[in-house]
Amino acid sequence: EMLSFFHEIGVLVYLRSTEFLRQRIITDPQWIIEKLCLVIRDPIHGVPKTEKDELKRLGFSTDMNNLIHSGHCSQDLLQFLWKSDYNYLLDVAKSALLISQFGKVSSSFVIPSMLADTKYTEFTDECVSVIFDFSTSFLPLGVFQRFLCLCITYSGFQGSVDTLKVGKHSALLDFGGIPV
């Protein structure tokens, strides 16, 4: 109960949504923000030169480019950026609906807040369709991105990350063979 109180007032981070998260207490909340910011970045500022050189040397240039420009991220890049804290930070990001994994065994992720501003609204006549498009109306920042995380997680999407049709304000998803 004391941990929950200190978490509520921002002194520490104590997350309880999974057993793995309950096992760690973070006494420096800024640490989580700094670690998440290694992945969730401002695409306008891109990647600093020193980091870009290291990513290129280690073979992660394409992975970082995909993250910055399309919001798609490889497991290898996440493991490189988050190092030994990968499992914990992945659980934090999934719990906060900041990241979604494609299927249960996929090594690809989508970070909705990093998605390009692409609009998807085309459906074929043979499928049941629902369009969630907030590109012309108000929705508080982050709400659609978190909704998208839930949809991707529960859609059972099994295709390639390249065939996923998700944008900053709209998406086409398949829920068990019925495109939605």
Tab-separated table of C-alpha atoms in Angstrom:
chain	number	residue	atom	x	y	z
A	1	GLU	CA	0.000	0.000	0.000
A	2	MET	CA	2.902	2.355	0.775
A	3	LEU	CA	4.461	1.632	-2.648
A	4	SER	CA	1.176	2.495	-4.338
A	5	PHE	CA	0.998	5.776	-2.418
A	6	PHE	CA	4.556	6.786	-3.374
A	7	HIS	CA	3.796	5.797	-6.975
A	8	GLU	CA	0.660	7.984	-6.981
A	9	ILE	CA	2.540	11.055	-5.770
A	10	GLY	CA	5.394	10.491	-8.268
A	11	VAL	CA	8.219	9.683	-5.875
A	12	LEU	CA	8.818	6.285	-7.479
A	13	VAL	CA	7.409	4.027	-10.162
A	14	TYR	CA	5.676	0.860	-9.022
A	15	LEU	CA	3.622	-0.766	-11.761
A	16	ARG	CA	1.347	-3.694	-11.005
A	17	SER	CA	-0.258	-4.687	-14.304
A	18	THR	CA	1.955	-7.778	-14.736
A	19	GLU	CA	3.917	-10.003	-12.379
A	20	PHE	CA	7.155	-8.935	-14.076
A	21	LEU	CA	6.411	-5.244	-13.468
A	22	ARG	CA	5.510	-5.868	-9.813
A	23	GLN	CA	9.014	-7.221	-9.230
A	24	ARG	CA	10.751	-3.864	-9.827
A	25	ILE	CA	10.553	-0.539	-8.054
A	26	ILE	CA	12.045	2.431	-9.881
A	27	THR	CA	13.244	5.187	-7.538
A	28	ASP	CA	14.097	7.573	-10.379
A	29	PRO	CA	10.972	8.067	-12.564
A	30	GLN	CA	13.020	10.156	-15.028
A	31	TRP	CA	14.979	6.992	-15.884
A	32	ILE	CA	11.898	5.405	-17.512
A	33	ILE	CA	11.190	8.556	-19.502
A	34	GLU	CA	14.779	8.726	-20.763
A	35	LYS	CA	14.730	5.062	-21.766
A	36	LEU	CA	11.355	5.331	-23.543
A	37	CYS	CA	12.623	8.449	-25.351
A	38	LEU	CA	15.330	6.327	-26.964
A	39	VAL	CA	12.470	4.796	-28.978
A	40	ILE	CA	9.687	7.382	-28.948
A	41	ARG	CA	11.410	10.372	-30.533
A	42	ASP	CA	10.620	13.552	-32.340
A	43	PRO	CA	11.065	12.603	-36.009
A	44	ILE	CA	11.827	16.228	-36.905
A	45	HIS	CA	15.054	16.124	-34.910
A	46	GLY	CA	15.976	12.627	-36.107
A	47	VAL	CA	19.011	10.868	-34.733
A	48	PRO	CA	22.072	12.699	-33.379
A	49	LYS	CA	25.227	12.269	-35.526
A	50	THR	CA	27.182	10.314	-32.898
A	51	GLU	CA	24.283	7.900	-32.402
A	52	LYS	CA	23.746	7.640	-36.164
A	53	ASP	CA	27.389	6.600	-36.647
A	54	GLU	CA	27.144	3.932	-33.947
A	55	LEU	CA	23.855	2.597	-35.364
A	56	LYS	CA	25.436	2.393	-38.817
A	57	ARG	CA	28.531	0.619	-37.485
A	58	LEU	CA	26.352	-1.966	-35.695
A	59	GLY	CA	23.974	-2.484	-38.638
A	60	PHE	CA	20.923	-0.741	-37.175
A	61	SER	CA	20.647	2.169	-39.652
A	62	THR	CA	17.728	0.651	-41.568
A	63	ASP	CA	15.959	-0.335	-38.343
A	64	MET	CA	16.258	3.201	-36.935
A	65	ASN	CA	15.142	4.684	-40.257
A	66	ASN	CA	12.038	2.444	-40.174
A	67	LEU	CA	11.292	3.575	-36.626
A	68	ILE	CA	11.714	7.290	-37.370
A	69	HIS	CA	9.828	7.322	-40.684
A	70	SER	CA	7.206	4.573	-40.377
A	71	GLY	CA	6.797	3.781	-36.675
A	72	HIS	CA	7.900	0.159	-37.185
A	73	CYS	CA	10.598	-1.197	-34.908
A	74	SER	CA	12.526	-4.445	-34.783
A	75	GLN	CA	13.085	-6.422	-31.617
A	76	ASP	CA	16.831	-6.228	-32.274
A	77	LEU	CA	16.757	-2.426	-32.236
A	78	LEU	CA	14.715	-2.360	-29.018
A	79	GLN	CA	17.154	-4.769	-27.376
A	80	PHE	CA	20.076	-2.616	-28.502
A	81	LEU	CA	18.520	0.635	-27.258
A	82	TRP	CA	17.206	-0.740	-23.961
A	83	LYS	CA	20.013	-3.232	-23.328
A	84	SER	CA	19.558	-5.288	-20.120
A	85	ASP	CA	16.323	-3.425	-19.314
A	86	TYR	CA	14.625	-4.615	-22.533
A	87	ASN	CA	12.095	-6.987	-20.925
A	88	TYR	CA	11.066	-4.525	-18.230
A	89	LEU	CA	10.773	-1.537	-20.574
A	90	LEU	CA	8.882	-3.570	-23.177
A	91	ASP	CA	6.390	-4.555	-20.485
A	92	VAL	CA	6.099	-0.906	-19.385
A	93	ALA	CA	5.549	0.285	-22.973
A	94	LYS	CA	2.977	-2.442	-23.701
A	95	SER	CA	1.133	-1.774	-20.429
A	96	ALA	CA	0.984	1.952	-21.191
A	97	LEU	CA	-0.217	1.177	-24.747
A	98	LEU	CA	2.810	2.889	-26.277
A	99	ILE	CA	3.892	-0.124	-28.345
A	100	SER	CA	2.262	-3.180	-29.922
A	101	GLN	CA	3.784	-6.440	-31.026
A	102	PHE	CA	2.567	-8.194	-34.177
A	103	GLY	CA	1.188	-11.499	-32.938
A	104	LYS	CA	2.571	-13.485	-30.006
A	105	VAL	CA	5.882	-14.601	-31.543
A	106	SER	CA	6.721	-11.717	-33.847
A	107	SER	CA	9.935	-9.751	-33.626
A	108	SER	CA	8.300	-6.632	-35.087
A	109	PHE	CA	6.605	-3.814	-33.223
A	110	VAL	CA	4.617	-0.715	-34.064
A	111	ILE	CA	4.955	2.508	-32.101
A	112	PRO	CA	1.743	4.416	-32.966
A	113	SER	CA	3.045	7.810	-31.836
A	114	MET	CA	5.830	7.454	-34.434
A	115	LEU	CA	3.550	6.565	-37.365
A	116	ALA	CA	3.561	8.567	-40.558
A	117	ASP	CA	0.584	10.776	-41.358
A	118	THR	CA	-0.898	8.342	-43.885
A	119	LYS	CA	-4.658	8.089	-44.381
A	120	TYR	CA	-6.227	4.653	-44.995
A	121	THR	CA	-9.899	4.511	-45.997
A	122	GLU	CA	-10.091	2.084	-48.944
A	123	PHE	CA	-12.078	-1.111	-48.507
A	124	THR	CA	-13.305	-3.726	-50.922
A	125	ASP	CA	-17.043	-4.367	-51.190
A	126	GLU	CA	-16.677	-7.980	-50.051
A	127	CYS	CA	-15.619	-7.243	-46.500
A	128	VAL	CA	-17.331	-5.911	-43.417
A	129	SER	CA	-15.728	-2.585	-42.689
A	130	VAL	CA	-15.569	0.037	-40.024
A	131	ILE	CA	-13.585	3.217	-40.397
A	132	PHE	CA	-12.093	5.006	-37.426
A	133	ASP	CA	-10.734	8.210	-38.904
A	134	PHE	CA	-9.956	11.144	-36.651
A	135	SER	CA	-7.936	13.150	-39.148
A	136	THR	CA	-10.541	15.921	-39.471
A	137	SER	CA	-11.971	16.062	-35.957
A	138	PHE	CA	-10.705	16.505	-32.441
A	139	LEU	CA	-9.474	13.611	-30.365
A	140	PRO	CA	-7.053	14.262	-27.492
A	141	LEU	CA	-3.436	13.572	-28.419
A	142	GLY	CA	-2.477	9.971	-27.741
A	143	VAL	CA	-5.989	8.521	-27.519
A	144	PHE	CA	-6.085	7.162	-31.085
A	145	GLN	CA	-2.517	5.847	-30.743
A	146	ARG	CA	-3.420	3.887	-27.616
A	147	PHE	CA	-6.633	2.646	-29.230
A	148	LEU	CA	-4.534	1.503	-32.183
A	149	CYS	CA	-2.199	-0.415	-29.846
A	150	LEU	CA	-5.176	-2.314	-28.452
A	151	CYS	CA	-6.537	-3.037	-31.916
A	152	ILE	CA	-3.205	-4.331	-33.223
A	153	THR	CA	-2.699	-6.478	-30.136
A	154	TYR	CA	-6.129	-8.091	-30.400
A	155	SER	CA	-6.394	-8.233	-34.176
A	156	GLY	CA	-4.185	-11.293	-34.404
A	157	PHE	CA	-2.363	-9.607	-37.279
A	158	GLN	CA	-0.057	-12.216	-38.808
A	159	GLY	CA	1.175	-10.439	-41.921
A	160	SER	CA	4.384	-8.603	-42.593
A	161	VAL	CA	4.996	-5.285	-40.892
A	162	ASP	CA	5.144	-3.818	-44.406
A	163	THR	CA	1.535	-4.830	-45.141
A	164	LEU	CA	0.109	-3.346	-41.938
A	165	LYS	CA	-1.947	-0.287	-42.858
A	166	VAL	CA	-1.747	2.058	-39.924
A	167	GLY	CA	-1.259	5.796	-39.879
A	168	LYS	CA	-1.140	8.582	-37.348
A	169	HIS	CA	-4.928	9.140	-37.620
A	170	SER	CA	-6.397	6.118	-39.454
A	171	ALA	CA	-5.894	2.380	-39.891
A	172	LEU	CA	-7.154	-0.724	-41.687
A	173	LEU	CA	-6.959	-3.833	-39.529
A	174	ASP	CA	-8.041	-7.444	-39.850
A	175	PHE	CA	-9.802	-9.159	-36.950
A	176	GLY	CA	-9.856	-12.877	-37.674
A	177	GLY	CA	-10.288	-12.682	-41.412
A	178	ILE	CA	-12.767	-9.808	-41.332
A	179	PRO	CA	-11.007	-6.541	-42.253
A	180	VAL	CA	-12.040	-3.711	-39.952
